[in-house]
Amino acid sequence: MTDVAASPADLASSSFFDAALAQLGPRGVTRDADLIDPWLTDWRGRFHGKAQAMASPATTAELSALVRLCAEHGVAIVPQGGNSGMVGGATPDESGEAVLLSLRRMNAIRELDVSGRKVTCEAGVILQTLHEAAEAQGLRFPLTLGGKGSATVGGLVSTNAGGTQVLRHGSMRALVLGLEAVLPDGQVLSMLTPLKKDNRGFDLKQLLIGSEGTLGIVTAATLRLVPAVAERLVIWAGVPTLHAARKLLLHCEDAVGEALEGFEVLPQASLEAVIDLQPATRAPLTEPHPWHVLIEVVADTAGAAGLAGRCEAMLASAFEAQLLDDAVVAMNESQAEAFWLIRESISAAERARGPAVQHDISVPVEAMPAFIEAAVPRLEADWPGTEAIAFGHLGDGNVHFHVIAPPGTDAAAWHRGDGKAISRQVHDLVTQWHGSISAEHGIGQLKRDELARLGDPVALDTMRRIKAALDPKGLLNPGKLI
Amino acid sequence: MTDVAASPADLASSSFFDAALAQLGPRGVTRDADLIDPWLTDWRGRFHGKAQAMASPATTAELSALVRLCAEHGVAIVPQGGNSGMVGGATPDESGEAVLLSLRRMNAIRELDVSGRKVTCEAGVILQTLHEAAEAQGLRFPLTLGGKGSATVGGLVSTNAGGTQVLRHGSMRALVLGLEAVLPDGQVLSMLTPLKKDNRGFDLKQLLIGSEGTLGIVTAATLRLVPAVAERLVIWAGVPTLHAARKLLLHCEDAVGEALEGFEVLPQASLEAVIDLQPATRAPLTEPHPWHVLIEVVADTAGAAGLAGRCEAMLASAFEAQLLDDAVVAMNESQAEAFWLIRESISAAERARGPAVQHDISVPVEAMPAFIEAAVPRLEADWPGTEAIAFGHLGDGNVHFHVIAPPGTDAAAWHRGDGKAISRQVHDLVTQWHGSISAEHGIGQLKRDELARLGDPVALDTMRRIKAALDPKGLLNPGKLI
């Protein structure tokens, strides 16, 4: 008989695993490749990693014990919620040394306080589940996005997620009232009790929101709820230019104030791409227009009275002031949904047209029309055969800026070469316009080098100091963000 | 001739001063005691400090140079705006080693963007000046407080100031869109450009807001403006209990939603104290009531239509549901001002009744009635002859909790003895109720020991690590907060 010699690394890993197994039990930690593999590739399929094990603690106490163990053994931790992020932020590297930490078992809604309009959720609660729990009580959690069937509260908080209702309700940051997190040494930071006013020093909650699991692991959050929607009007308008769209935005803000929940723009080309992909789609307006605007106006019971009338007046005065060329109000919920479906189909329609590089960018709201008018022809001139398309949340100064490869291009080669160069150029332009190379998707691994290249050196230096102070061994989500 | 021997400390200090003088010029730095002394005592007159010099840079570049110089010479810096803080946060210690840094010369409004509804102010801009600049453009900066004639933008940001409109518009944090700050090594962190969405890593802006000048010196901020007030209704109501007041708050939120800007409570005793002090004051309601509520409902042009009708309906249904015993709507602006004057006179009226300890506390909004009902009799029983009074921002879960000494007490002795013990007991109670010992005034020097005693050890440890990482020499506002 011959013994297979175990390497010191294997032995160390095995001693860590045995200790973790003793703490968490067989449901809490596994090395079974069949169970782990589905979670090692990111949502968009661009990053593939390896992990020595996957841990799935059931409670904050279990998670705290696991993190202590990882700190003792020097094992890196990659937290993961629904694995629906866009920047590879929840995918481990290829070394296979990290533990993949699934938060999905921690999925209790601990408390839903109807009169206080707040809910305390564990990190693994899925957004859709949260929506339904709020609706069942006549309330609403006002953040929503495409991946709502898989995105979890922990991931949404860690990435400060955005979505389509940010114009009115803000990003996740604006909805987090309290937080619980496990720090890199395993200590639990308990800040779940929501206080509307609290000036006891640095706001650590704010530091953790959007830190992508590099400073702490969000285990639960207390979130703000709002009254249910009592009245909703969805409007489709055609405008000649993006500058006109921006003027229309200001007009709508003046006319209906905070009832304005959505203000999305798309060019005629995007509408046509959707119709090409889904021929049953009906263009909302009879004529083509250079730009289209999708407007959503929403009110709860307190604000519903007279809302339809105010919207009608808003459109009439906009038409009179030549702020729009044509507009139609959805006559019923199904038409409203059809309007939104066009907006939500743009990404798929673009993908069907061939390889493309996507950029989730923001500039100051008022600068966005000029930015797009400058950037689109510039990119298309510098990269003959490409097509640049910008669409999305004009009201937030945030658009998805996609550049589609010339027809017939080999996808893989283009992504490695021209695609990469184009992305750098887009990010350079955005930076010159004082904008952000990541408006809502975060940095993760996808944009880490670009952030290091283009970020403010003073801000980067400050972030690195904070990271080193809170996670001196660099074990929390290594290789992400900074 | 005999030379007076200079001590090494004097020489070091002199070499620092000479270098600072060369950088900033005679207007930028002084050792003239007549100029410095007025700024060495805090607003409430409780703390007196000394300083080796006072610096008054005119620009961010000058301030950056000064901070570099301080870092080189190991000189501590105590930033100061209007010197109207409540916790001694801008008063140096008695060693006389620190430089008092006045931000008052940096008082330019760099840009007011009317269509973008934002304004970029330097740290020394006085709140009242900002109000007037916004009003001149048909806009409004919606944070206001008693010290608006002296409080500066830099101080308001550094302390995350609150005030009377927090219910609707939030504390300073909610109004800061961008920030510029000088870090402890003199580097300038430039984050003034407001992006509605930006997920490029840790939100350093949020970390600096409310850090009381211990992590960086705020030099400028871009602030959110809102449309001017088009319609305002001020209502005075009498209710039997604080629980009834809380029910009335929920009723008002349901009825007028975000138009509700103020919801302040005061006990009958406070109303009587104001009338005693200012006999010309007229009680808004004919009969006494255990508790009084001051309600403000505000709308801009977009929301003004029908507001008065909605308020009437709100009051009628509240009366029908027995949520209030009596109520009156101010008939005109001068009556509305008279109602608010009663609220604003409470502190002065309490002071006139003798020595008292004041506590600026919060608990979760829904817990506040029960907290006050438990805490007031408990304190009065434990400290015979005292009177405990709670009044203020019920809508924010934040009240001013004052305990008045027994009649005829010697103020100084009481403050050193019983007063201190009473404060500790109030803070113990608040902590047991999961509340904050500083809802809006901050920690400064006044509450530093209490925060160390009662704060979450994990949070305190995390704050200390961040402080050490960003300010390793501990030169920024030493002795404050942590």
Short mmCIF file of N, CA and C in Angstrom, two decimals, chain B residues 190-243:
data_model
loop_
_atom_site.label_atom_id
_atom_site.label_comp_id
_atom_site.label_asym_id
_atom_site.label_seq_id
_atom_site.Cartn_x
_atom_site.Cartn_y
_atom_site.Cartn_z
N SER B 190 -11.82 65.74 -3.54
CA SER B 190 -12.77 66.54 -4.32
C SER B 190 -13.93 65.67 -4.78
N MET B 191 -15.05 65.86 -4.18
CA MET B 191 -16.24 65.10 -4.57
C MET B 191 -17.42 66.06 -4.69
N LEU B 192 -17.17 67.24 -5.27
CA LEU B 192 -18.23 68.25 -5.31
C LEU B 192 -19.27 67.99 -6.39
N THR B 193 -18.85 67.38 -7.50
CA THR B 193 -19.79 67.17 -8.60
C THR B 193 -20.88 66.21 -8.18
N PRO B 194 -22.12 66.65 -8.20
CA PRO B 194 -23.17 65.75 -7.73
C PRO B 194 -23.57 64.76 -8.82
N LEU B 195 -23.47 63.51 -8.50
CA LEU B 195 -23.97 62.45 -9.38
C LEU B 195 -25.10 61.77 -8.62
N LYS B 196 -26.26 61.66 -9.26
CA LYS B 196 -27.37 61.03 -8.55
C LYS B 196 -27.08 59.57 -8.28
N LYS B 197 -26.27 58.97 -9.15
CA LYS B 197 -25.91 57.57 -8.95
C LYS B 197 -24.41 57.41 -9.17
N ASP B 198 -23.74 56.80 -8.23
CA ASP B 198 -22.29 56.63 -8.33
C ASP B 198 -21.89 55.49 -7.41
N ASN B 199 -21.49 54.37 -7.98
CA ASN B 199 -21.11 53.21 -7.16
C ASN B 199 -19.65 52.85 -7.35
N ARG B 200 -18.78 53.86 -7.21
CA ARG B 200 -17.35 53.61 -7.33
C ARG B 200 -16.73 53.42 -5.95
N GLY B 201 -17.19 52.42 -5.24
CA GLY B 201 -16.53 52.10 -3.97
C GLY B 201 -17.15 52.75 -2.76
N PHE B 202 -16.38 52.79 -1.67
CA PHE B 202 -16.90 53.29 -0.39
C PHE B 202 -17.36 54.74 -0.55
N ASP B 203 -18.46 55.06 0.10
CA ASP B 203 -18.99 56.42 0.00
C ASP B 203 -18.30 57.30 1.05
N LEU B 204 -17.16 57.86 0.67
CA LEU B 204 -16.35 58.63 1.62
C LEU B 204 -17.07 59.90 2.08
N LYS B 205 -17.91 60.42 1.20
CA LYS B 205 -18.72 61.60 1.55
C LYS B 205 -19.53 61.30 2.80
N GLN B 206 -20.18 60.15 2.82
CA GLN B 206 -21.03 59.78 3.96
C GLN B 206 -20.20 59.61 5.23
N LEU B 207 -18.96 59.14 5.06
CA LEU B 207 -18.11 58.94 6.24
C LEU B 207 -17.74 60.29 6.85
N LEU B 208 -17.50 61.29 6.00
CA LEU B 208 -17.09 62.61 6.51
C LEU B 208 -18.26 63.37 7.15
N ILE B 209 -19.46 63.19 6.58
CA ILE B 209 -20.63 63.88 7.15
C ILE B 209 -20.86 63.36 8.57
N GLY B 210 -20.91 64.28 9.51
CA GLY B 210 -21.15 63.88 10.90
C GLY B 210 -19.91 63.41 11.65
N SER B 211 -18.72 63.51 11.03
CA SER B 211 -17.52 63.03 11.73
C SER B 211 -16.86 64.14 12.56
N GLU B 212 -17.51 65.28 12.65
CA GLU B 212 -17.12 66.36 13.57
C GLU B 212 -15.67 66.81 13.39
N GLY B 213 -15.21 66.83 12.15
CA GLY B 213 -13.87 67.33 11.89
C GLY B 213 -12.75 66.44 12.39
N THR B 214 -13.06 65.18 12.71
CA THR B 214 -12.01 64.29 13.21
C THR B 214 -11.33 63.49 12.11
N LEU B 215 -11.94 63.45 10.92
CA LEU B 215 -11.37 62.68 9.80
C LEU B 215 -10.94 63.57 8.65
N GLY B 216 -11.49 64.75 8.57
CA GLY B 216 -11.19 65.67 7.48
C GLY B 216 -11.88 66.99 7.77
N ILE B 217 -11.44 68.02 7.07
CA ILE B 217 -12.03 69.35 7.27
C ILE B 217 -12.86 69.68 6.03
N VAL B 218 -14.16 69.80 6.22
CA VAL B 218 -15.05 70.12 5.09
C VAL B 218 -14.76 71.54 4.63
N THR B 219 -14.44 71.70 3.34
CA THR B 219 -14.15 73.04 2.82
C THR B 219 -15.26 73.58 1.93
N ALA B 220 -16.06 72.69 1.35
CA ALA B 220 -17.17 73.12 0.50
C ALA B 220 -18.15 71.97 0.35
N ALA B 221 -19.38 72.31 0.00
CA ALA B 221 -20.40 71.28 -0.21
C ALA B 221 -21.36 71.72 -1.29
N THR B 222 -21.81 70.74 -2.08
CA THR B 222 -22.89 70.99 -3.02
C THR B 222 -24.17 70.48 -2.37
N LEU B 223 -25.16 71.36 -2.28
CA LEU B 223 -26.37 71.07 -1.51
C LEU B 223 -27.61 71.09 -2.39
N ARG B 224 -28.56 70.29 -1.99
CA ARG B 224 -29.83 70.18 -2.71
C ARG B 224 -30.73 71.35 -2.34
N LEU B 225 -31.40 71.91 -3.32
CA LEU B 225 -32.42 72.92 -3.07
C LEU B 225 -33.77 72.35 -3.48
N VAL B 226 -34.83 72.91 -2.94
CA VAL B 226 -36.18 72.45 -3.30
C VAL B 226 -36.98 73.67 -3.74
N PRO B 227 -38.12 73.44 -4.41
CA PRO B 227 -38.93 74.58 -4.82
C PRO B 227 -39.40 75.39 -3.61
N ALA B 228 -39.61 76.67 -3.84
CA ALA B 228 -40.07 77.55 -2.76
C ALA B 228 -41.43 77.09 -2.25
N VAL B 229 -41.73 77.48 -1.03
CA VAL B 229 -43.03 77.15 -0.44
C VAL B 229 -44.11 78.00 -1.10
N ALA B 230 -45.17 77.35 -1.59
CA ALA B 230 -46.27 78.10 -2.19
C ALA B 230 -47.44 78.20 -1.22
N GLU B 231 -47.55 77.19 -0.36
CA GLU B 231 -48.68 77.19 0.58
C GLU B 231 -48.23 76.55 1.88
N ARG B 232 -48.63 77.16 3.01
CA ARG B 232 -48.23 76.61 4.30
C ARG B 232 -49.41 76.68 5.25
N LEU B 233 -49.69 75.58 5.94
CA LEU B 233 -50.71 75.58 6.98
C LEU B 233 -50.08 75.17 8.29
N VAL B 234 -50.34 75.97 9.32
CA VAL B 234 -49.81 75.65 10.65
C VAL B 234 -50.98 75.41 11.58
N ILE B 235 -50.94 74.24 12.22
CA ILE B 235 -52.08 73.79 13.02
C ILE B 235 -51.61 73.55 14.46
N TRP B 236 -52.45 73.96 15.40
CA TRP B 236 -52.15 73.66 16.81
C TRP B 236 -53.26 72.74 17.32
N ALA B 237 -52.86 71.61 17.90
CA ALA B 237 -53.87 70.65 18.37
C ALA B 237 -53.60 70.28 19.82
N GLY B 238 -54.67 69.96 20.53
CA GLY B 238 -54.54 69.46 21.89
C GLY B 238 -54.89 67.98 21.93
N VAL B 239 -54.07 67.19 22.61
CA VAL B 239 -54.33 65.74 22.67
C VAL B 239 -54.18 65.27 24.11
N PRO B 240 -54.88 64.16 24.45
CA PRO B 240 -54.87 63.72 25.85
C PRO B 240 -53.56 63.03 26.27
N THR B 241 -52.91 62.33 25.34
CA THR B 241 -51.70 61.57 25.70
C THR B 241 -50.70 61.64 24.55
N LEU B 242 -49.48 61.21 24.85
CA LEU B 242 -48.48 61.12 23.79
C LEU B 242 -48.81 60.00 22.81
N HIS B 243 -49.44 58.95 23.31
CA HIS B 243 -49.86 57.88 22.40
C HIS B 243 -50.86 58.42 21.38
#
